[in-house]
Amino acid sequence: LAKTTQPISMDSYEGQEVNITCSHNNIATNDYITWYQQFPSQGPRFIIQGYKTKVTNEVASLFIPADRKSSTLSLPRVSLSDTAVYYCLVGDMRTNAGKSTFGDGTTLTVKP
Amino acid sequence: NAGVTQTPKFQVLKTGQSMTLQCAQDMNHNSMYWYRQDPGMGLRLIYYSASEGTTDKGEVPNGYNVSRLNKREFSLRLESAAPSQTSVYFCASSRQGSEQPQHFGDGTRLSIL
């Protein structure tokens, strides 16, 4: 079971870069690492996904070290609207969907 | 751009009543999922359907049943509701494949008195 561990909460200020780290010591060979964002009263929304090294899209970057036992979501220049809960999900949804868990997430609060 | 649609959005039940939560997706996804989210906590997988015609238990399946009616629809049934099942229920869908992200509905808020 690819259990994940994230900080419960983080605070930041507008314009800063925010890095949220997720530990997943039991990651399996076929597992991908996926990050989701959730606003109150909404379902989670996909942010970024990776398998190894670095992935970048228009909203975030994902850094994965060679051993893949952790990953870091990087949000550049956050704004107030980035205040949300961020979840790291590790697993192979094709073969082990029942064994992939979200964990409790990291509540990011961006202050003016 | 409907994506994943859940009905109803809110429901209040009495202990022992039955209820079916509906979920439909219009993205031609093969895989569908049901999660529950308790206040201040993460999502826990109840059941999932990797493809039409198959269903499997997730982390917390007790007290629930599911039906994959067709490729578009995946329903969750509470046969005899209990207060411990008060939660927000999310349905999600994805393409098949370990790298495919899930797309979520906006949830059903269920209270059981």
mmCIF file of C-alpha atoms in Angstrom:
data_model
loop_
_atom_site.group_PDB
_atom_site.id
_atom_site.type_symbol
_atom_site.label_atom_id
_atom_site.label_comp_id
_atom_site.label_asym_id
_atom_site.label_seq_id
_atom_site.Cartn_x
_atom_site.Cartn_y
_atom_site.Cartn_z
ATOM 1 C CA LEU A 1 0.000 0.000 0.000
ATOM 2 C CA ALA A 2 1.520 3.285 -1.147
ATOM 3 C CA LYS A 3 0.761 5.405 1.907
ATOM 4 C CA THR A 4 1.623 9.082 1.652
ATOM 5 C CA THR A 5 2.649 11.614 4.275
ATOM 6 C CA GLN A 6 2.286 15.359 3.829
ATOM 7 C CA PRO A 7 2.465 18.350 6.167
ATOM 8 C CA ILE A 8 -0.941 19.124 7.598
ATOM 9 C CA SER A 9 -0.774 22.841 6.835
ATOM 10 C CA MET A 10 1.413 25.561 5.326
ATOM 11 C CA ASP A 11 1.186 29.339 5.223
ATOM 12 C CA SER A 12 2.556 31.606 2.525
ATOM 13 C CA TYR A 13 2.228 35.128 1.170
ATOM 14 C CA GLU A 14 1.147 36.299 -2.226
ATOM 15 C CA GLY A 15 3.918 36.226 -4.807
ATOM 16 C CA GLN A 16 6.022 33.631 -3.006
ATOM 17 C CA GLU A 17 6.971 30.198 -4.284
ATOM 18 C CA VAL A 18 5.468 27.342 -2.292
ATOM 19 C CA ASN A 19 6.922 23.850 -2.088
ATOM 20 C CA ILE A 20 4.847 20.996 -0.642
ATOM 21 C CA THR A 21 6.613 17.688 -0.082
ATOM 22 C CA CYS A 22 4.976 14.272 -0.030
ATOM 23 C CA SER A 23 6.701 11.174 1.353
ATOM 24 C CA HIS A 24 5.875 7.813 -0.175
ATOM 25 C CA ASN A 25 8.478 5.327 0.999
ATOM 26 C CA ASN A 26 6.596 2.267 -0.283
ATOM 27 C CA ILE A 27 6.140 3.477 -3.851
ATOM 28 C CA ALA A 28 6.050 0.606 -6.329
ATOM 29 C CA THR A 29 7.750 0.391 -9.688
ATOM 30 C CA ASN A 30 4.572 1.057 -11.684
ATOM 31 C CA ASP A 31 3.210 3.812 -9.441
ATOM 32 C CA TYR A 32 2.690 7.339 -10.696
ATOM 33 C CA ILE A 33 2.610 10.403 -8.450
ATOM 34 C CA THR A 34 -0.376 12.675 -8.927
ATOM 35 C CA TRP A 35 -1.261 15.935 -7.187
ATOM 36 C CA TYR A 36 -4.752 17.313 -6.792
ATOM 37 C CA GLN A 37 -6.133 20.621 -5.533
ATOM 38 C CA GLN A 38 -9.411 20.902 -3.668
ATOM 39 C CA PHE A 39 -11.405 24.027 -2.846
ATOM 40 C CA PRO A 40 -14.196 23.984 -0.239
ATOM 41 C CA SER A 41 -17.423 22.396 -1.461
ATOM 42 C CA GLN A 42 -15.788 21.147 -4.664
ATOM 43 C CA GLY A 43 -14.291 17.911 -5.865
ATOM 44 C CA PRO A 44 -10.516 17.604 -6.223
ATOM 45 C CA ARG A 45 -8.984 18.905 -9.425
ATOM 46 C CA PHE A 46 -5.942 17.434 -11.168
ATOM 47 C CA ILE A 47 -2.825 19.631 -11.032
ATOM 48 C CA ILE A 48 0.142 17.608 -12.221
ATOM 49 C CA GLN A 49 1.467 14.078 -12.526
ATOM 50 C CA GLY A 50 4.878 12.511 -12.854
ATOM 51 C CA TYR A 51 6.841 9.286 -12.721
ATOM 52 C CA LYS A 52 10.426 10.484 -12.284
ATOM 53 C CA THR A 53 12.671 13.566 -12.518
ATOM 54 C CA LYS A 54 10.849 16.829 -13.185
ATOM 55 C CA VAL A 55 7.544 17.687 -14.755
ATOM 56 C CA THR A 56 6.305 21.211 -15.440
ATOM 57 C CA ASN A 57 3.002 22.534 -16.712
ATOM 58 C CA GLU A 58 1.342 25.922 -16.805
ATOM 59 C CA VAL A 59 0.434 25.921 -13.117
ATOM 60 C CA ALA A 60 3.051 23.875 -11.231
ATOM 61 C CA SER A 61 6.221 21.838 -11.247
ATOM 62 C CA LEU A 62 6.748 18.403 -9.773
ATOM 63 C CA PHE A 63 10.175 17.289 -8.608
ATOM 64 C CA ILE A 64 10.834 13.589 -8.058
ATOM 65 C CA PRO A 65 14.263 12.376 -6.840
ATOM 66 C CA ALA A 66 15.898 9.292 -8.270
ATOM 67 C CA ASP A 67 14.731 6.994 -5.456
ATOM 68 C CA ARG A 68 11.107 8.220 -5.919
ATOM 69 C CA LYS A 69 10.433 7.955 -2.190
ATOM 70 C CA SER A 70 9.245 11.548 -2.074
ATOM 71 C CA SER A 71 8.011 14.255 -4.387
ATOM 72 C CA THR A 72 7.694 18.031 -4.176
ATOM 73 C CA LEU A 73 4.937 20.110 -5.680
ATOM 74 C CA SER A 74 6.144 23.614 -6.476
ATOM 75 C CA LEU A 75 3.671 26.462 -7.000
ATOM 76 C CA PRO A 76 5.356 29.597 -8.383
ATOM 77 C CA ARG A 77 4.201 33.024 -7.250
ATOM 78 C CA VAL A 78 1.070 31.962 -5.369
ATOM 79 C CA SER A 79 -2.002 34.160 -5.140
ATOM 80 C CA LEU A 80 -4.904 34.245 -2.696
ATOM 81 C CA SER A 81 -6.859 31.950 -5.026
ATOM 82 C CA ASP A 82 -4.286 29.185 -4.460
ATOM 83 C CA THR A 83 -5.591 28.766 -0.906
ATOM 84 C CA ALA A 84 -6.818 25.173 -0.957
ATOM 85 C CA VAL A 85 -6.060 21.642 0.180
ATOM 86 C CA TYR A 86 -3.423 19.812 -1.859
ATOM 87 C CA TYR A 87 -3.368 16.025 -2.067
ATOM 88 C CA CYS A 88 -0.610 13.716 -3.180
ATOM 89 C CA LEU A 89 -1.794 10.407 -4.613
ATOM 90 C CA VAL A 90 0.533 7.538 -5.343
ATOM 91 C CA GLY A 91 -0.525 4.394 -7.073
ATOM 92 C CA ASP A 92 -1.167 2.420 -10.166
ATOM 93 C CA MET A 93 -4.855 3.047 -10.696
ATOM 94 C CA ARG A 94 -4.939 0.486 -13.459
ATOM 95 C CA THR A 95 -3.991 -2.469 -11.282
ATOM 96 C CA ASN A 96 -4.189 -1.226 -7.716
ATOM 97 C CA ALA A 97 -6.940 1.370 -7.587
ATOM 98 C CA GLY A 98 -8.181 -0.129 -4.357
ATOM 99 C CA LYS A 99 -4.797 0.345 -2.780
ATOM 100 C CA SER A 100 -4.170 3.966 -3.734
ATOM 101 C CA THR A 101 -5.075 6.436 -1.033
ATOM 102 C CA PHE A 102 -5.276 10.208 -0.912
ATOM 103 C CA GLY A 103 -4.119 10.852 2.621
ATOM 104 C CA ASP A 104 -5.253 13.907 4.561
ATOM 105 C CA GLY A 105 -3.686 16.528 2.329
ATOM 106 C CA THR A 106 -1.913 19.827 3.014
ATOM 107 C CA THR A 107 -3.991 22.917 3.694
ATOM 108 C CA LEU A 108 -2.228 25.857 2.057
ATOM 109 C CA THR A 109 -3.230 29.312 3.227
ATOM 110 C CA VAL A 110 -2.004 32.235 1.145
ATOM 111 C CA LYS A 111 -2.042 35.574 2.914
ATOM 112 C CA PRO A 112 -2.034 39.044 1.344
ATOM 113 C CA ASN B 1 -18.620 20.577 -20.569
ATOM 114 C CA ALA B 2 -20.565 18.623 -17.934
ATOM 115 C CA GLY B 3 -17.756 16.216 -17.024
ATOM 116 C CA VAL B 4 -18.868 14.216 -13.975
ATOM 117 C CA THR B 5 -22.408 14.877 -12.724
ATOM 118 C CA GLN B 6 -23.618 13.734 -9.324
ATOM 119 C CA THR B 7 -27.192 13.697 -8.081
ATOM 120 C CA PRO B 8 -28.526 14.697 -5.666
ATOM 121 C CA LYS B 9 -26.276 17.468 -4.332
ATOM 122 C CA PHE B 10 -27.737 17.283 -0.823
ATOM 123 C CA GLN B 11 -29.747 14.651 1.032
ATOM 124 C CA VAL B 12 -30.910 14.058 4.586
ATOM 125 C CA LEU B 13 -31.872 10.531 5.614
ATOM 126 C CA LYS B 14 -33.087 8.839 8.747
ATOM 127 C CA THR B 15 -31.191 5.894 10.173
ATOM 128 C CA GLY B 16 -32.223 2.708 8.392
ATOM 129 C CA GLN B 17 -33.429 4.357 5.195
ATOM 130 C CA SER B 18 -31.980 3.380 1.842
ATOM 131 C CA MET B 19 -30.589 5.705 -0.785
ATOM 132 C CA THR B 20 -28.909 5.539 -4.185
ATOM 133 C CA LEU B 21 -26.410 8.179 -5.247
ATOM 134 C CA GLN B 22 -26.149 8.660 -8.969
ATOM 135 C CA CYS B 23 -23.077 9.494 -11.022
ATOM 136 C CA ALA B 24 -22.715 9.984 -14.752
ATOM 137 C CA GLN B 25 -19.746 11.029 -16.897
ATOM 138 C CA ASP B 26 -19.713 12.196 -20.485
ATOM 139 C CA MET B 27 -15.984 11.838 -21.203
ATOM 140 C CA ASN B 28 -16.128 8.246 -22.472
ATOM 141 C CA HIS B 29 -13.969 7.129 -19.542
ATOM 142 C CA ASN B 30 -13.597 3.458 -18.772
ATOM 143 C CA SER B 31 -12.893 3.717 -15.040
ATOM 144 C CA MET B 32 -15.140 5.174 -12.344
ATOM 145 C CA TYR B 33 -14.769 5.587 -8.584
ATOM 146 C CA TRP B 34 -16.719 6.412 -5.451
ATOM 147 C CA TYR B 35 -15.043 8.159 -2.512
ATOM 148 C CA ARG B 36 -16.212 9.518 0.800
ATOM 149 C CA GLN B 37 -14.717 12.514 2.550
ATOM 150 C CA ASP B 38 -15.352 13.149 6.220
ATOM 151 C CA PRO B 39 -14.866 16.662 7.656
ATOM 152 C CA GLY B 40 -11.226 17.736 7.697
ATOM 153 C CA MET B 41 -10.027 14.488 6.207
ATOM 154 C CA GLY B 42 -8.864 13.152 2.913
ATOM 155 C CA LEU B 43 -10.787 11.040 0.447
ATOM 156 C CA ARG B 44 -11.240 7.338 1.043
ATOM 157 C CA LEU B 45 -12.057 4.977 -1.796
ATOM 158 C CA ILE B 46 -15.284 3.024 -1.325
ATOM 159 C CA TYR B 47 -15.612 1.118 -4.604
ATOM 160 C CA TYR B 48 -14.275 1.441 -8.090
ATOM 161 C CA SER B 49 -15.019 0.081 -11.526
ATOM 162 C CA ALA B 50 -11.974 -0.353 -13.728
ATOM 163 C CA SER B 51 -14.147 -0.935 -16.775
ATOM 164 C CA GLU B 52 -17.756 -1.529 -17.683
ATOM 165 C CA GLY B 53 -18.971 -4.770 -16.148
ATOM 166 C CA THR B 54 -16.441 -4.885 -13.307
ATOM 167 C CA THR B 55 -16.489 -3.523 -9.771
ATOM 168 C CA ASP B 56 -14.052 -3.919 -6.900
ATOM 169 C CA LYS B 57 -13.862 -2.927 -3.259
ATOM 170 C CA GLY B 58 -11.755 -0.030 -2.129
ATOM 171 C CA GLU B 59 -10.585 0.940 1.331
ATOM 172 C CA VAL B 60 -13.995 1.355 3.040
ATOM 173 C CA PRO B 61 -16.667 -0.745 1.241
ATOM 174 C CA ASN B 62 -18.719 -1.929 4.227
ATOM 175 C CA GLY B 63 -22.321 -0.710 4.184
ATOM 176 C CA TYR B 64 -22.282 0.152 0.481
ATOM 177 C CA ASN B 65 -23.079 -1.486 -2.831
ATOM 178 C CA VAL B 66 -22.396 -0.255 -6.342
ATOM 179 C CA SER B 67 -23.701 -0.819 -9.834
ATOM 180 C CA ARG B 68 -21.915 0.009 -13.062
ATOM 181 C CA LEU B 69 -25.064 0.455 -15.091
ATOM 182 C CA ASN B 70 -23.258 1.182 -18.361
ATOM 183 C CA LYS B 71 -20.098 2.953 -19.415
ATOM 184 C CA ARG B 72 -21.460 6.350 -18.396
ATOM 185 C CA GLU B 73 -23.130 5.593 -15.073
ATOM 186 C CA PHE B 74 -21.917 4.297 -11.729
ATOM 187 C CA SER B 75 -24.292 4.324 -8.752
ATOM 188 C CA LEU B 76 -23.648 3.938 -5.033
ATOM 189 C CA ARG B 77 -26.316 2.456 -2.761
ATOM 190 C CA LEU B 78 -26.725 2.622 0.986
ATOM 191 C CA GLU B 79 -29.105 -0.191 1.918
ATOM 192 C CA SER B 80 -29.586 0.771 5.564
ATOM 193 C CA ALA B 81 -28.100 4.167 6.307
ATOM 194 C CA ALA B 82 -26.214 4.729 9.559
ATOM 195 C CA PRO B 83 -25.085 8.014 11.164
ATOM 196 C CA SER B 84 -21.457 6.949 10.562
ATOM 197 C CA GLN B 85 -22.135 7.254 6.850
ATOM 198 C CA THR B 86 -22.739 10.992 7.126
ATOM 199 C CA SER B 87 -20.164 12.380 4.732
ATOM 200 C CA VAL B 88 -19.558 14.038 1.386
ATOM 201 C CA TYR B 89 -19.499 11.509 -1.426
ATOM 202 C CA PHE B 90 -17.467 12.112 -4.558
ATOM 203 C CA CYS B 91 -17.638 10.264 -7.822
ATOM 204 C CA ALA B 92 -14.708 10.329 -10.240
ATOM 205 C CA SER B 93 -13.820 8.903 -13.617
ATOM 206 C CA SER B 94 -10.663 8.381 -15.607
ATOM 207 C CA ARG B 95 -9.329 6.770 -18.727
ATOM 208 C CA GLN B 96 -7.804 3.372 -18.184
ATOM 209 C CA GLY B 97 -4.118 3.435 -17.492
ATOM 210 C CA SER B 98 -1.983 4.097 -14.452
ATOM 211 C CA GLU B 99 -0.986 7.538 -15.667
ATOM 212 C CA GLN B 100 -4.514 8.802 -16.231
ATOM 213 C CA PRO B 101 -5.762 11.429 -13.748
ATOM 214 C CA GLN B 102 -9.192 11.303 -12.220
ATOM 215 C CA HIS B 103 -11.926 13.835 -12.910
ATOM 216 C CA PHE B 104 -14.243 14.508 -9.991
ATOM 217 C CA GLY B 105 -17.831 15.615 -9.578
ATOM 218 C CA ASP B 106 -18.803 18.269 -7.046
ATOM 219 C CA GLY B 107 -20.059 15.801 -4.488
ATOM 220 C CA THR B 108 -23.210 14.740 -2.686
ATOM 221 C CA ARG B 109 -23.549 15.968 0.888
ATOM 222 C CA LEU B 110 -25.337 13.251 2.839
ATOM 223 C CA SER B 111 -26.553 13.621 6.423
ATOM 224 C CA ILE B 112 -27.991 10.685 8.317
ATOM 225 C CA LEU B 113 -29.923 11.440 11.464
#
